[in-house]
Amino acid sequence: DSGVTQTPKHLITATGQRVTLRCSPRSGDLSVYWYQQSLDQGLQFLIQYYNGEERAKGNILERFSAQQFPDLHSELNLSSLELGDSALYFCASSPNSGLAGHTGELFFGEGSRLTVL
Amino acid sequence: SQQGEEDPQALSIQEGENATMNCSYKTSINNLQWYRQNSGRGLVHLILIRSNEREKHSGRLRVTLDTSKKSSSLLITASRAADTASYFCATGDNYGQNFVFGPGTRLSVLP
């Protein structure tokens, strides 16, 4: 058990809909990372938050947004869903800021599997 | 864009054999990490090697880092069927930008 909790574990929805994925990081970890993993795209970095502020941004679509709350949990919002958004979405946490490359070990949740029909 | 690229994409070996996976990256790094993922599960951290280190061991794992060639290798010795998984290298560049993973190597260890 990594200590990172993601909900829901599975989600099935229709195209055009909006979903919210939730992540609770390990106790004390200030950084939260979001990744999308699909069969044909591998593990794609979406976004990182550190202590409530956006730290780094990767290949995150404009239809997607995220935030980290004062209690350090994070939510990833996916809107106007398309078939291609079907994937495993992982959250990972770390005590490190990621600043100047000082990224230590990431602790991953078990993921939220999103299926868009 | 991906920072790390693993090679080979897939590897199949017999139990007891050694497995070697390679990773190449593009920019200067602070450290390089290897992760393991069992099918459909979350990634698990295996080992971290810093840019000023050349080799590191952890149990049956041996990682090397060659910063001049921007490459790293992961060696799993005396492999077991339970080592069957995907293995990823991951790096963050020195500018504190994205922490990205390569496409991974799928390792199959046959009993």
Coordinates of C-alpha atoms in Angstrom, one line a residue:
Chain A
D1 CA 0.0 0.0 0.0
S2 CA 1.6 3.3 -1.2
G3 CA -0.6 5.4 1.0
V4 CA -2.0 7.3 -2.0
T5 CA -5.8 6.9 -2.4
Q6 CA -7.6 7.4 -5.7
T7 CA -11.3 7.4 -6.2
P8 CA -13.2 6.2 -8.0
K9 CA -11.4 3.0 -9.0
H10 CA -13.6 2.6 -12.1
L11 CA -15.8 5.0 -14.0
I12 CA -17.9 4.5 -17.0
T13 CA -19.5 7.5 -18.7
A14 CA -20.6 8.8 -22.0
T15 CA -19.0 11.1 -24.5
G16 CA -19.6 14.8 -23.7
Q17 CA -19.8 14.2 -20.0
R18 CA -17.7 15.6 -17.2
V19 CA -16.0 13.6 -14.4
T20 CA -13.9 14.4 -11.4
L21 CA -11.1 12.1 -10.2
R22 CA -9.9 12.5 -6.7
C23 CA -6.5 11.8 -5.1
S24 CA -5.4 11.8 -1.5
P25 CA -1.7 11.9 -1.2
R26 CA 0.4 10.2 1.4
S27 CA 0.4 11.9 4.7
G28 CA 2.9 14.8 4.7
D29 CA 3.5 14.8 0.9
L30 CA 3.2 18.2 -0.6
S31 CA 3.5 17.3 -4.3
V32 CA 0.8 15.6 -6.4
Y33 CA 1.3 14.5 -9.9
W34 CA -1.3 13.3 -12.4
Y35 CA -0.6 10.9 -15.2
Q36 CA -2.7 9.4 -18.0
Q37 CA -1.9 5.9 -19.2
S38 CA -3.4 4.6 -22.3
L39 CA -2.3 1.6 -24.4
D40 CA -1.1 3.6 -27.4
Q41 CA 0.3 6.7 -25.5
G42 CA 2.2 5.2 -22.6
L43 CA 2.4 7.1 -19.3
Q44 CA 1.8 10.8 -20.1
F45 CA 2.6 13.5 -17.5
L46 CA -0.4 15.8 -17.1
I47 CA 0.3 18.2 -14.3
Q48 CA 2.0 18.7 -10.9
Y49 CA 1.0 20.6 -7.9
Y50 CA 3.1 21.5 -4.9
N51 CA 1.5 22.8 -1.8
G52 CA -1.5 24.1 -3.6
E53 CA 0.2 25.7 -6.5
E54 CA 0.7 24.5 -10.0
R55 CA 4.3 23.4 -10.4
A56 CA 4.7 21.9 -13.8
K57 CA 2.4 21.3 -16.7
G58 CA 2.7 18.6 -19.3
N59 CA 0.4 17.3 -22.0
I60 CA -2.8 18.3 -20.4
L61 CA -5.7 19.1 -22.7
E62 CA -7.6 22.3 -22.3
R63 CA -10.7 20.2 -21.5
F64 CA -8.9 18.9 -18.4
S65 CA -8.2 20.9 -15.3
A66 CA -6.8 20.1 -11.8
Q67 CA -6.4 21.7 -8.5
Q68 CA -4.8 21.0 -5.1
F69 CA -6.8 22.0 -2.1
P70 CA -5.5 23.3 1.3
D71 CA -5.8 19.8 2.8
L72 CA -3.4 18.7 -0.1
H73 CA -5.9 16.4 -1.8
S74 CA -6.2 17.0 -5.5
E75 CA -8.9 16.6 -8.1
L76 CA -8.6 16.2 -11.8
N77 CA -11.6 17.4 -13.8
L78 CA -12.2 16.0 -17.3
S79 CA -14.9 17.6 -19.4
S80 CA -16.4 17.2 -22.8
L81 CA -15.2 13.6 -22.7
E82 CA -14.2 11.9 -25.9
L83 CA -13.7 8.2 -26.6
G84 CA -9.9 8.8 -26.7
D85 CA -10.0 9.9 -23.1
S86 CA -10.5 6.4 -22.0
A87 CA -7.5 5.5 -19.9
L88 CA -6.0 4.8 -16.5
Y89 CA -5.4 8.0 -14.6
F90 CA -2.8 7.9 -12.0
C91 CA -2.0 10.2 -9.1
A92 CA 1.3 10.1 -7.4
S93 CA 2.6 12.0 -4.5
S94 CA 6.0 13.0 -3.2
P95 CA 7.5 15.0 -0.4
N96 CA 9.7 16.8 -2.8
S97 CA 8.9 20.0 -4.7
G98 CA 10.4 18.9 -8.0
L99 CA 12.2 22.2 -8.0
A100 CA 15.5 22.2 -10.0
G101 CA 15.1 18.6 -10.7
H102 CA 15.0 17.5 -7.1
T103 CA 12.3 15.0 -7.7
G104 CA 12.5 12.1 -5.3
E105 CA 10.6 8.9 -5.2
L106 CA 7.0 9.1 -6.4
F107 CA 4.3 7.1 -4.6
F108 CA 1.5 6.0 -7.0
G109 CA -2.1 5.3 -6.3
E110 CA -3.8 2.3 -7.9
G111 CA -5.4 4.5 -10.6
S112 CA -8.8 5.4 -11.8
R113 CA -9.9 3.5 -14.9
L114 CA -12.1 5.7 -17.0
T115 CA -14.1 4.3 -19.8
V116 CA -15.9 6.6 -22.2
L117 CA -18.6 5.0 -24.3
Chain B
S1 CA 7.8 15.0 -25.2
Q2 CA 9.3 12.0 -23.6
Q3 CA 12.5 12.4 -21.7
G4 CA 13.3 8.7 -21.2
E5 CA 13.2 5.9 -23.8
E6 CA 13.5 2.3 -22.7
D7 CA 15.0 -0.4 -24.8
P8 CA 13.9 -3.1 -25.6
Q9 CA 10.2 -2.6 -25.8
A10 CA 9.7 -6.2 -24.7
L11 CA 11.9 -8.9 -23.3
S12 CA 11.2 -12.5 -22.7
I13 CA 13.6 -14.7 -20.7
Q14 CA 13.6 -17.9 -18.7
E15 CA 13.5 -17.9 -14.9
G16 CA 17.0 -17.7 -13.4
E17 CA 18.4 -15.7 -16.3
N18 CA 19.4 -12.0 -16.1
A19 CA 17.3 -9.3 -17.6
T20 CA 18.9 -6.0 -18.8
M21 CA 16.9 -3.0 -19.8
N22 CA 18.2 0.3 -21.1
C23 CA 17.0 3.9 -20.9
S24 CA 18.2 6.9 -22.8
Y25 CA 17.3 10.5 -22.0
K26 CA 17.7 13.9 -23.6
T27 CA 18.4 16.6 -21.1
S28 CA 20.6 17.0 -18.1
I29 CA 19.2 15.4 -15.0
N30 CA 19.4 15.5 -11.3
N31 CA 18.5 11.9 -10.9
L32 CA 17.1 8.9 -12.8
Q33 CA 14.6 6.5 -11.3
W34 CA 13.3 3.1 -12.2
Y35 CA 9.7 1.9 -11.6
R36 CA 7.9 -1.3 -12.0
Q37 CA 4.3 -1.8 -12.9
N38 CA 2.3 -5.0 -12.7
S39 CA -0.5 -5.1 -15.2
G40 CA -3.1 -2.5 -14.6
R41 CA -1.6 -1.5 -11.2
G42 CA 0.1 1.5 -9.9
L43 CA 3.8 2.0 -10.4
V44 CA 6.2 1.1 -7.7
H45 CA 9.5 2.8 -7.2
L46 CA 12.5 0.5 -7.5
I47 CA 15.6 2.6 -7.3
L48 CA 16.9 6.1 -7.7
I49 CA 20.4 7.0 -9.0
R50 CA 21.7 10.5 -8.7
S51 CA 23.6 12.2 -11.5
N52 CA 26.9 12.0 -9.6
E53 CA 26.6 8.2 -9.1
R54 CA 27.6 5.7 -11.6
E55 CA 26.2 2.5 -10.2
K56 CA 23.8 1.4 -7.5
H57 CA 22.6 -1.9 -6.1
S58 CA 19.4 -2.9 -4.4
G59 CA 18.9 -6.6 -3.8
R60 CA 18.8 -8.3 -7.2
L61 CA 18.8 -4.9 -9.0
R62 CA 21.8 -3.1 -10.4
V63 CA 21.5 0.2 -12.0
T64 CA 24.2 2.1 -13.9
L65 CA 24.2 5.6 -15.1
D66 CA 26.3 7.2 -17.8
T67 CA 25.7 10.9 -18.0
S68 CA 28.1 11.4 -20.9
K69 CA 25.9 9.1 -23.0
K70 CA 22.7 10.1 -21.3
S71 CA 21.8 6.5 -20.6
S72 CA 21.1 4.1 -17.8
S73 CA 20.6 0.4 -17.5
L74 CA 18.7 -1.8 -15.1
L75 CA 19.9 -5.3 -14.5
I76 CA 17.7 -7.8 -12.7
T77 CA 19.7 -10.9 -11.8
A78 CA 18.4 -14.4 -11.3
S79 CA 15.0 -13.4 -12.5
R80 CA 11.8 -15.0 -11.2
A81 CA 8.3 -15.4 -12.7
A82 CA 7.2 -12.7 -10.2
D83 CA 9.5 -10.2 -11.9
T84 CA 7.1 -10.2 -14.9
A85 CA 6.0 -6.6 -15.2
S86 CA 6.6 -3.4 -17.1
Y87 CA 9.7 -1.4 -16.2
F88 CA 9.9 2.3 -16.7
C89 CA 12.7 4.8 -16.3
A90 CA 11.8 8.4 -15.2
T91 CA 13.7 11.6 -15.1
G92 CA 13.2 15.2 -14.2
D93 CA 15.4 17.8 -15.8
N94 CA 17.4 20.3 -13.9
Y95 CA 15.0 23.1 -14.6
G96 CA 12.4 21.6 -12.5
Q97 CA 10.1 20.8 -15.4
N98 CA 8.0 17.8 -16.1
F99 CA 8.9 14.5 -14.4
V100 CA 8.3 12.1 -17.3
F101 CA 8.4 8.4 -17.9
G102 CA 9.6 6.4 -20.9
P103 CA 7.3 4.0 -22.8
G104 CA 8.6 1.1 -20.7
T105 CA 10.0 -2.4 -21.2
R106 CA 7.6 -5.3 -20.8
L107 CA 9.5 -8.1 -19.2
S108 CA 8.1 -11.7 -19.3
V109 CA 9.9 -14.2 -17.1
L110 CA 8.9 -17.7 -18.1
P111 CA 8.9 -20.5 -15.4

